[in-house]
PDB file of C-alpha atoms in Angstrom:
ATOM      1  CA  MET N  21     180.990  74.131 139.631  1.00 47.00           C
ATOM      2  CA  SER N  22     179.034  71.182 140.779  1.00 59.00           C
ATOM      3  CA  SER N  23     175.464  70.252 140.566  1.00 73.00           C
ATOM      4  CA  LYS N  24     173.583  70.220 143.608  1.00 94.00           C
ATOM      5  CA  ARG N  25     171.549  67.552 143.371  1.00 97.00           C
ATOM      6  CA  ALA N  26     168.690  66.254 145.831  1.00 98.00           C
ATOM      7  CA  LEU N  27     166.176  63.181 145.846  1.00 98.00           C
ATOM      8  CA  LEU N  28     162.700  63.116 147.546  1.00 99.00           C
ATOM      9  CA  LEU N  29     161.624  59.609 148.329  1.00 99.00           C
ATOM     10  CA  ILE N  30     158.175  59.403 148.582  1.00 99.00           C
ATOM     11  CA  ASN N  31     155.885  57.269 150.222  1.00 99.00           C
ATOM     12  CA  LEU N  32     152.520  56.426 150.905  1.00 98.00           C
ATOM     13  CA  GLY N  33     151.403  57.867 154.406  1.00 98.00           C
ATOM     14  CA  SER N  34     150.655  56.934 158.010  1.00 98.00           C
ATOM     15  CA  PRO N  35     148.400  57.889 160.596  1.00 98.00           C
ATOM     16  CA  GLU N  36     150.834  59.841 163.084  1.00 98.00           C
ATOM     17  CA  ALA N  37     149.173  57.312 166.058  1.00 98.00           C
ATOM     18  CA  PRO N  38     147.127  54.382 166.348  1.00 98.00           C
ATOM     19  CA  ARG N  39     144.254  56.364 167.557  1.00 98.00           C
ATOM     20  CA  PRO N  40     140.276  56.924 166.206  1.00 98.00           C
ATOM     21  CA  ARG N  41     140.886  60.953 165.282  1.00 98.00           C
ATOM     22  CA  GLU N  42     144.487  59.840 164.363  1.00 98.00           C
ATOM     23  CA  VAL N  43     143.335  56.948 162.063  1.00 98.00           C
ATOM     24  CA  ARG N  44     140.461  59.885 161.684  1.00 98.00           C
ATOM     25  CA  SER N  45     142.568  63.000 159.929  1.00 98.00           C
ATOM     26  CA  TYR N  46     144.430  60.995 157.627  1.00 98.00           C
ATOM     27  CA  LEU N  47     141.505  58.970 155.965  1.00 98.00           C
ATOM     28  CA  ASN N  48     140.342  62.341 155.415  1.00 98.00           C
ATOM     29  CA  GLU N  49     143.493  64.310 153.984  1.00 98.00           C
ATOM     30  CA  PHE N  50     144.255  60.113 152.368  1.00 98.00           C
ATOM     31  CA  LEU N  51     140.507  59.487 150.511  1.00 98.00           C
ATOM     32  CA  THR N  52     139.939  63.573 149.874  1.00 98.00           C
ATOM     33  CA  ASP N  53     142.467  63.964 146.572  1.00 98.00           C
ATOM     34  CA  PRO N  54     140.820  63.147 144.029  1.00 98.00           C
ATOM     35  CA  TYR N  55     142.860  60.848 142.199  1.00 97.00           C
ATOM     36  CA  VAL N  56     142.079  58.604 145.138  1.00 97.00           C
ATOM     37  CA  ILE N  57     138.140  58.522 144.933  1.00 96.00           C
ATOM     38  CA  ASP N  58     137.665  60.524 142.244  1.00 95.00           C
ATOM     39  CA  LEU N  59     134.147  62.129 142.178  1.00 96.00           C
ATOM     40  CA  PRO N  60     132.812  65.540 141.781  1.00 97.00           C
ATOM     41  CA  TYR N  61     134.429  68.015 145.564  1.00 98.00           C
ATOM     42  CA  VAL N  62     130.930  68.324 147.688  1.00 98.00           C
ATOM     43  CA  PRO N  63     130.295  64.296 146.924  1.00 98.00           C
ATOM     44  CA  ARG N  64     132.978  63.252 147.770  1.00 98.00           C
ATOM     45  CA  GLN N  65     134.209  65.394 150.406  1.00 98.00           C
ATOM     46  CA  ILE N  66     130.943  64.300 151.723  1.00 98.00           C
ATOM     47  CA  LEU N  67     131.217  61.153 151.065  1.00 98.00           C
ATOM     48  CA  VAL N  68     134.724  60.642 153.429  1.00 98.00           C
ATOM     49  CA  ARG N  69     134.154  62.836 155.511  1.00 98.00           C
ATOM     50  CA  ALA N  70     130.573  62.297 156.823  1.00 98.00           C
ATOM     51  CA  ILE N  71     130.068  58.486 155.766  1.00 97.00           C
ATOM     52  CA  ILE N  72     133.894  56.378 155.733  1.00 97.00           C
ATOM     53  CA  SER N  73     136.190  58.267 158.172  1.00 97.00           C
ATOM     54  CA  PRO N  74     133.686  58.279 160.982  1.00 97.00           C
ATOM     55  CA  PHE N  75     132.717  54.903 160.566  1.00 96.00           C
ATOM     56  CA  ARG N  76     135.650  53.345 160.149  1.00 96.00           C
ATOM     57  CA  ALA N  77     138.330  55.115 161.832  1.00 97.00           C
ATOM     58  CA  LYS N  78     137.696  52.618 164.804  1.00 97.00           C
ATOM     59  CA  ALA N  79     138.342  49.705 162.752  1.00 97.00           C
ATOM     60  CA  SER N  80     141.135  50.864 161.270  1.00 97.00           C
ATOM     61  CA  ALA N  81     142.734  52.383 164.493  1.00 98.00           C
ATOM     62  CA  HIS N  82     142.873  48.699 166.063  1.00 98.00           C
ATOM     63  CA  ALA N  83     144.163  47.230 162.651  1.00 97.00           C
ATOM     64  CA  TYR N  84     146.707  50.233 162.484  1.00 98.00           C
ATOM     65  CA  ASP N  85     147.369  48.721 166.616  1.00 98.00           C
ATOM     66  CA  LYS N  86     148.657  44.821 165.473  1.00 98.00           C
ATOM     67  CA  ILE N  87     151.253  46.632 162.954  1.00 98.00           C
ATOM     68  CA  TRP N  88     152.377  49.758 165.315  1.00 98.00           C
ATOM     69  CA  THR N  89     156.277  49.182 166.332  1.00 97.00           C
ATOM     70  CA  LYS N  90     158.744  50.100 169.107  1.00 96.00           C
ATOM     71  CA  ASP N  91     159.284  52.514 166.309  1.00 96.00           C
ATOM     72  CA  GLY N  92     155.625  53.631 165.262  1.00 97.00           C
ATOM     73  CA  SER N  93     154.117  53.258 161.783  1.00 98.00           C
ATOM     74  CA  PRO N  94     156.102  50.475 160.295  1.00 98.00           C
ATOM     75  CA  LEU N  95     155.581  52.638 157.199  1.00 98.00           C
ATOM     76  CA  VAL N  96     157.304  55.038 158.245  1.00 98.00           C
ATOM     77  CA  HIS N  97     160.231  53.622 160.426  1.00 98.00           C
ATOM     78  CA  PHE N  98     161.462  51.575 156.837  1.00 98.00           C
ATOM     79  CA  THR N  99     160.871  54.451 155.119  1.00 99.00           C
ATOM     80  CA  ARG N 100     162.974  56.416 157.244  1.00 98.00           C
ATOM     81  CA  SER N 101     165.799  53.583 157.156  1.00 98.00           C
ATOM     82  CA  PHE N 102     165.454  52.763 153.317  1.00 98.00           C
ATOM     83  CA  SER N 103     166.390  56.610 152.534  1.00 98.00           C
ATOM     84  CA  GLY N 104     169.793  56.673 155.059  1.00 98.00           C
ATOM     85  CA  LYS N 105     170.851  54.131 152.497  1.00 98.00           C
ATOM     86  CA  VAL N 106     170.104  54.387 149.645  1.00 98.00           C
ATOM     87  CA  ALA N 107     171.600  58.503 150.769  1.00 98.00           C
ATOM     88  CA  GLU N 108     174.396  55.724 152.602  1.00 98.00           C
ATOM     89  CA  THR N 109     174.961  54.465 148.445  1.00 97.00           C
ATOM     90  CA  LEU N 110     174.802  57.505 147.354  1.00 97.00           C
ATOM     91  CA  GLY N 111     177.619  59.208 148.577  1.00 96.00           C
ATOM     92  CA  ALA N 112     178.043  63.051 149.853  1.00 93.00           C
ATOM     93  CA  GLY N 113     176.988  64.737 146.426  1.00 93.00           C
ATOM     94  CA  TRP N 114     173.347  63.488 147.263  1.00 97.00           C
ATOM     95  CA  ASP N 115     170.997  65.154 149.606  1.00 98.00           C
ATOM     96  CA  VAL N 116     168.099  62.768 149.975  1.00 98.00           C
ATOM     97  CA  ARG N 117     165.588  63.184 152.110  1.00 98.00           C
ATOM     98  CA  TRP N 118     161.843  61.298 152.932  1.00 99.00           C
ATOM     99  CA  ALA N 119     158.640  62.460 152.761  1.00 99.00           C
ATOM    100  CA  MET N 120     155.181  61.369 152.386  1.00 99.00           C
ATOM    101  CA  ARG N 121     152.159  61.543 150.624  1.00 99.00           C
ATOM    102  CA  TYR N 122     149.692  61.511 153.072  1.00 98.00           C
ATOM    103  CA  GLY N 123     150.258  62.817 157.476  1.00 97.00           C
ATOM    104  CA  SER N 124     153.516  63.478 158.169  1.00 96.00           C
ATOM    105  CA  PRO N 125     156.269  64.562 157.041  1.00 97.00           C
ATOM    106  CA  SER N 126     154.726  66.076 154.568  1.00 98.00           C
ATOM    107  CA  VAL N 127     156.081  66.736 150.864  1.00 98.00           C
ATOM    108  CA  ALA N 128     155.534  70.185 151.609  1.00 98.00           C
ATOM    109  CA  GLU N 129     157.231  70.393 154.954  1.00 98.00           C
ATOM    110  CA  ARG N 130     160.263  68.265 153.494  1.00 98.00           C
ATOM    111  CA  MET N 131     160.107  70.637 150.019  1.00 97.00           C
ATOM    112  CA  ARG N 132     160.404  73.476 152.323  1.00 96.00           C
ATOM    113  CA  ASP N 133     164.126  76.333 151.780  1.00 93.00           C
ATOM    114  CA  TRP N 134     165.341  73.209 150.222  1.00 96.00           C
ATOM    115  CA  ASP N 135     168.316  74.297 147.997  1.00 95.00           C
ATOM    116  CA  TYR N 136     169.009  72.328 145.102  1.00 97.00           C
ATOM    117  CA  ASP N 137     170.217  72.613 140.842  1.00 96.00           C
ATOM    118  CA  GLU N 138     169.014  69.129 140.178  1.00 97.00           C
ATOM    119  CA  LEU N 139     166.325  66.941 141.521  1.00 98.00           C
ATOM    120  CA  TYR N 140     164.213  63.420 141.065  1.00 98.00           C
ATOM    121  CA  ILE N 141     161.426  62.693 142.697  1.00 99.00           C
ATOM    122  CA  VAL N 142     160.914  59.269 142.728  1.00 99.00           C
ATOM    123  CA  PRO N 143     157.351  57.865 143.931  1.00 99.00           C
ATOM    124  CA  LEU N 144     157.646  54.701 146.427  1.00 98.00           C
ATOM    125  CA  TYR N 145     155.306  52.967 144.220  1.00 98.00           C
ATOM    126  CA  PRO N 146     156.467  49.716 141.110  1.00 97.00           C
ATOM    127  CA  GLN N 147     153.405  49.864 139.373  1.00 98.00           C
ATOM    128  CA  TYR N 148     152.405  53.087 138.718  1.00 98.00           C
ATOM    129  CA  ALA N 149     149.040  54.315 139.196  1.00 97.00           C
ATOM    130  CA  GLU N 150     147.289  58.227 139.332  1.00 97.00           C
ATOM    131  CA  SER N 151     145.466  57.482 142.236  1.00 97.00           C
ATOM    132  CA  SER N 152     149.899  56.393 143.943  1.00 98.00           C
ATOM    133  CA  SER N 153     152.733  57.516 141.583  1.00 98.00           C
ATOM    134  CA  ARG N 154     150.820  60.488 139.699  1.00 98.00           C
ATOM    135  CA  THR N 155     149.806  62.394 143.799  1.00 98.00           C
ATOM    136  CA  ALA N 156     152.900  61.268 144.601  1.00 99.00           C
ATOM    137  CA  SER N 157     154.829  63.301 141.610  1.00 98.00           C
ATOM    138  CA  GLU N 158     152.447  65.957 141.573  1.00 98.00           C
ATOM    139  CA  GLU N 159     152.735  67.150 145.297  1.00 98.00           C
ATOM    140  CA  ALA N 160     156.379  67.130 145.184  1.00 98.00           C
ATOM    141  CA  LEU N 161     156.314  69.236 141.473  1.00 98.00           C
ATOM    142  CA  ARG N 162     153.888  72.056 143.337  1.00 98.00           C
ATOM    143  CA  HIS N 163     156.311  72.465 145.770  1.00 97.00           C
ATOM    144  CA  SER N 164     159.767  72.228 143.617  1.00 97.00           C
ATOM    145  CA  ARG N 165     161.657  75.447 143.477  1.00 93.00           C
ATOM    146  CA  SER N 166     161.136  77.355 140.029  1.00 90.00           C
ATOM    147  CA  GLY N 167     164.315  76.349 137.377  1.00 93.00           C
ATOM    148  CA  ALA N 168     165.591  73.451 138.861  1.00 95.00           C
ATOM    149  CA  LYS N 169     165.344  70.727 136.500  1.00 97.00           C
ATOM    150  CA  VAL N 170     163.458  68.088 137.760  1.00 98.00           C
ATOM    151  CA  LEU N 171     163.034  64.418 136.499  1.00 98.00           C
ATOM    152  CA  VAL N 172     160.458  61.880 138.173  1.00 98.00           C
ATOM    153  CA  LEU N 173     160.407  58.102 137.951  1.00 96.00           C
ATOM    154  CA  ARG N 174     156.582  56.892 137.465  1.00 92.00           C
ATOM    155  CA  ASP N 175     157.605  53.055 138.080  1.00 97.00           C
ATOM    156  CA  PHE N 176     160.255  50.193 138.283  1.00 97.00           C
ATOM    157  CA  PHE N 177     158.049  47.144 137.931  1.00 96.00           C
ATOM    158  CA  ALA N 178     160.327  45.290 135.519  1.00 93.00           C
ATOM    159  CA  GLU N 179     163.286  46.587 136.908  1.00 95.00           C
ATOM    160  CA  PRO N 180     165.771  44.061 136.774  1.00 92.00           C
ATOM    161  CA  GLU N 181     167.290  45.405 140.209  1.00 94.00           C
ATOM    162  CA  PHE N 182     163.507  45.073 141.837  1.00 94.00           C
ATOM    163  CA  ILE N 183     163.234  41.651 140.129  1.00 93.00           C
ATOM    164  CA  ARG N 184     166.152  40.545 141.494  1.00 91.00           C
ATOM    165  CA  ALA N 185     165.631  41.992 145.118  1.00 92.00           C
ATOM    166  CA  GLN N 186     162.061  40.354 145.527  1.00 90.00           C
ATOM    167  CA  VAL N 187     163.083  37.085 143.586  1.00 89.00           C
ATOM    168  CA  GLU N 188     165.661  37.067 146.558  1.00 90.00           C
ATOM    169  CA  ARG N 189     163.782  37.783 149.515  1.00 89.00           C
ATOM    170  CA  ILE N 190     161.113  34.983 148.004  1.00 87.00           C
ATOM    171  CA  ASN N 191     163.640  32.241 147.258  1.00 86.00           C
ATOM    172  CA  GLY N 192     165.265  33.081 151.294  1.00 88.00           C
ATOM    173  CA  SER N 193     161.154  32.628 152.352  1.00 86.00           C
ATOM    174  CA  LEU N 194     161.744  30.053 150.168  1.00 82.00           C
ATOM    175  CA  LEU N 195     163.818  27.832 151.638  1.00 84.00           C
ATOM    176  CA  GLU N 196     162.023  27.878 155.319  1.00 85.00           C
ATOM    177  CA  PHE N 197     159.387  25.677 154.523  1.00 81.00           C
ATOM    178  CA  GLN N 198     157.640  23.330 151.669  1.00 80.00           C
ATOM    179  CA  ALA N 199     155.518  25.855 149.896  1.00 81.00           C
ATOM    180  CA  ASP N 200     153.527  24.273 146.727  1.00 82.00           C
ATOM    181  CA  HIS N 201     151.988  27.507 146.002  1.00 84.00           C
ATOM    182  CA  LEU N 202     153.021  31.023 145.472  1.00 85.00           C
ATOM    183  CA  LEU N 203     150.603  33.761 145.514  1.00 87.00           C
ATOM    184  CA  LEU N 204     151.496  37.445 144.345  1.00 89.00           C
ATOM    185  CA  SER N 205     149.490  39.686 146.156  1.00 91.00           C
ATOM    186  CA  PHE N 206     148.411  42.964 144.795  1.00 94.00           C
ATOM    187  CA  HIS N 207     146.828  46.437 145.755  1.00 93.00           C
ATOM    188  CA  GLY N 208     143.572  46.495 143.704  1.00 92.00           C
ATOM    189  CA  LEU N 209     141.943  49.361 142.405  1.00 92.00           C
ATOM    190  CA  PRO N 210     139.080  49.904 140.902  1.00 90.00           C
ATOM    191  CA  GLU N 211     137.921  49.153 137.657  1.00 88.00           C
ATOM    192  CA  HIS N 212     137.466  52.727 136.227  1.00 90.00           C
ATOM    193  CA  HIS N 213     141.147  54.185 137.429  1.00 92.00           C
ATOM    194  CA  LEU N 214     142.120  51.310 134.908  1.00 90.00           C
ATOM    195  CA  HIS N 215     139.564  52.567 131.886  1.00 90.00           C
ATOM    196  CA  LYS N 216     139.702  55.950 132.014  1.00 91.00           C
ATOM    197  CA  LEU N 217     143.290  55.714 131.228  1.00 91.00           C
ATOM    198  CA  TYR N 218     142.886  52.973 128.303  1.00 91.00           C
ATOM    199  CA  PRO N 219     139.193  53.248 126.821  1.00 90.00           C
ATOM    200  CA  ALA N 220     139.813  52.430 122.897  1.00 88.00           C
ATOM    201  CA  HIS N 221     142.244  49.077 124.977  1.00 88.00           C
ATOM    202  CA  CYS N 222     140.938  48.952 128.865  1.00 88.00           C
ATOM    203  CA  LEU N 223     139.290  45.620 129.437  1.00 84.00           C
ATOM    204  CA  ARG N 224     138.339  45.233 125.989  1.00 87.00           C
ATOM    205  CA  SER N 225     139.605  41.291 125.615  1.00 89.00           C
ATOM    206  CA  ALA N 226     140.973  38.580 128.474  1.00 87.00           C
ATOM    207  CA  SER N 227     144.184  39.459 127.075  1.00 89.00           C
ATOM    208  CA  CYS N 228     144.704  42.769 127.510  1.00 91.00           C
ATOM    209  CA  CYS N 229     146.981  42.949 130.072  1.00 91.00           C
ATOM    210  CA  ASP N 230     149.215  40.252 128.811  1.00 91.00           C
ATOM    211  CA  SER N 231     152.258  42.197 127.991  1.00 93.00           C
ATOM    212  CA  VAL N 232     153.032  46.114 128.064  1.00 94.00           C
ATOM    213  CA  THR N 233     153.377  48.186 125.264  1.00 93.00           C
ATOM    214  CA  SER N 234     152.343  51.463 123.599  1.00 92.00           C
ATOM    215  CA  ALA N 235     148.844  50.520 124.110  1.00 91.00           C
ATOM    216  CA  ASN N 236     148.701  50.484 127.649  1.00 93.00           C
ATOM    217  CA  ARG N 237     151.935  52.023 128.788  1.00 95.00           C
ATOM    218  CA  PHE N 238     150.524  53.309 132.425  1.00 95.00           C
ATOM    219  CA  CYS N 239     148.115  50.505 132.968  1.00 96.00           C
ATOM    220  CA  TYR N 240     148.897  49.325 136.184  1.00 95.00           C
ATOM    221  CA  ARG N 241     146.756  45.749 136.354  1.00 94.00           C
ATOM    222  CA  ALA N 242     149.072  45.211 132.841  1.00 95.00           C
ATOM    223  CA  GLN N 243     151.964  46.586 134.890  1.00 96.00           C
ATOM    224  CA  CYS N 244     151.508  44.158 137.732  1.00 94.00           C
ATOM    225  CA  PHE N 245     151.435  41.412 135.446  1.00 93.00           C
ATOM    226  CA  ALA N 246     154.839  41.502 134.268  1.00 94.00           C
ATOM    227  CA  THR N 247     155.762  42.190 137.696  1.00 93.00           C
ATOM    228  CA  ALA N 248     154.176  38.874 138.648  1.00 90.00           C
ATOM    229  CA  ARG N 249     155.817  37.165 136.217  1.00 86.00           C
ATOM    230  CA  GLY N 250     158.941  38.221 136.769  1.00 79.00           C
ATOM    231  CA  ASP N 251     161.673  35.839 137.263  1.00 71.00           C
ATOM    232  CA  PRO N 252     162.697  31.691 136.270  1.00 64.00           C
ATOM    233  CA  ARG N 253     164.675  31.407 139.274  1.00 67.00           C
ATOM    234  CA  ILE N 254     161.553  31.515 141.793  1.00 66.00           C
ATOM    235  CA  PRO N 255     161.715  28.173 142.420  1.00 62.00           C
ATOM    236  CA  ALA N 256     159.296  25.250 140.671  1.00 57.00           C
ATOM    237  CA  VAL N 257     155.375  26.393 142.307  1.00 67.00           C
ATOM    238  CA  ARG N 258     152.323  26.660 141.220  1.00 74.00           C
ATOM    239  CA  ARG N 259     152.353  30.859 141.219  1.00 76.00           C
ATOM    240  CA  ARG N 260     149.538  32.965 141.017  1.00 82.00           C
ATOM    241  CA  GLN N 261     148.344  36.874 141.374  1.00 84.00           C
ATOM    242  CA  ASN N 262     145.117  38.157 142.594  1.00 86.00           C
ATOM    243  CA  PHE N 263     144.262  42.234 142.834  1.00 90.00           C
ATOM    244  CA  SER N 264     143.231  43.265 146.563  1.00 84.00           C
ATOM    245  CA  ARG N 265     139.592  44.504 146.574  1.00 67.00           C
ATOM    246  CA  VAL N 266     139.780  45.511 143.045  1.00 43.00           C
ATOM    247  CA  SER N 267     136.390  46.330 142.239  1.00 40.00           C
ATOM    248  CA  VAL N 268     133.281  49.373 140.338  1.00 38.00           C
ATOM    249  CA  ALA N 269     133.552  52.213 142.728  1.00 43.00           C
ATOM    250  CA  PRO N 270     131.717  55.198 142.048  1.00 41.00           C
ATOM    251  CA  GLY N 271     132.801  57.512 139.707  1.00 40.00           C
TER     252      GLY N 271
END
């Protein structure tokens, strides 16, 4: 008898609507995750619920409204679409579902009453970080079925097919206009999030992230640089990578 195989794709999440009330609820759930803001429980709750969410909700709702589509949140729409294409590719032997770490549909909701023998958990983040990949996979593991075989894909920053897909998108865009510079921008993390994983290695030298080794295997910054080096088939334009809001944060 063949085993029942399941695949769970997990993305970050989105508010239910681009309105301050929904955005505030989403920020409360997202930012009180101890992997995102790693302060002790009480100060974390005060910081998020009394300061960050009330003051950011209106501006963030306005920003969400500018990208909202007739299909709703772009991230939810594209995750749903991607999940459908993965299911088509894998075929009838797989049960493919998708969920959001924060917001709806939640991991708990999507995993409720799910019957499988093997579960593959895939956080949709190419580079590993505790505030993205780890919290997503741990949430899924909490709700996984007892006795089932469970495997987690932690990262895919250097997978040839991932790199190839990025190269094809970049090259397609470069055909539309004459560019002399290519900027690869990655989401930022607080520096102490990086340092706490590898305190003996992280940021000890200017070259600590030049390659991914056993000394920094799950370093987000090193993995981003590895992705940026990518593939030589990108046309000969100057390349540079940056990070949004990589800084020192409380904690």
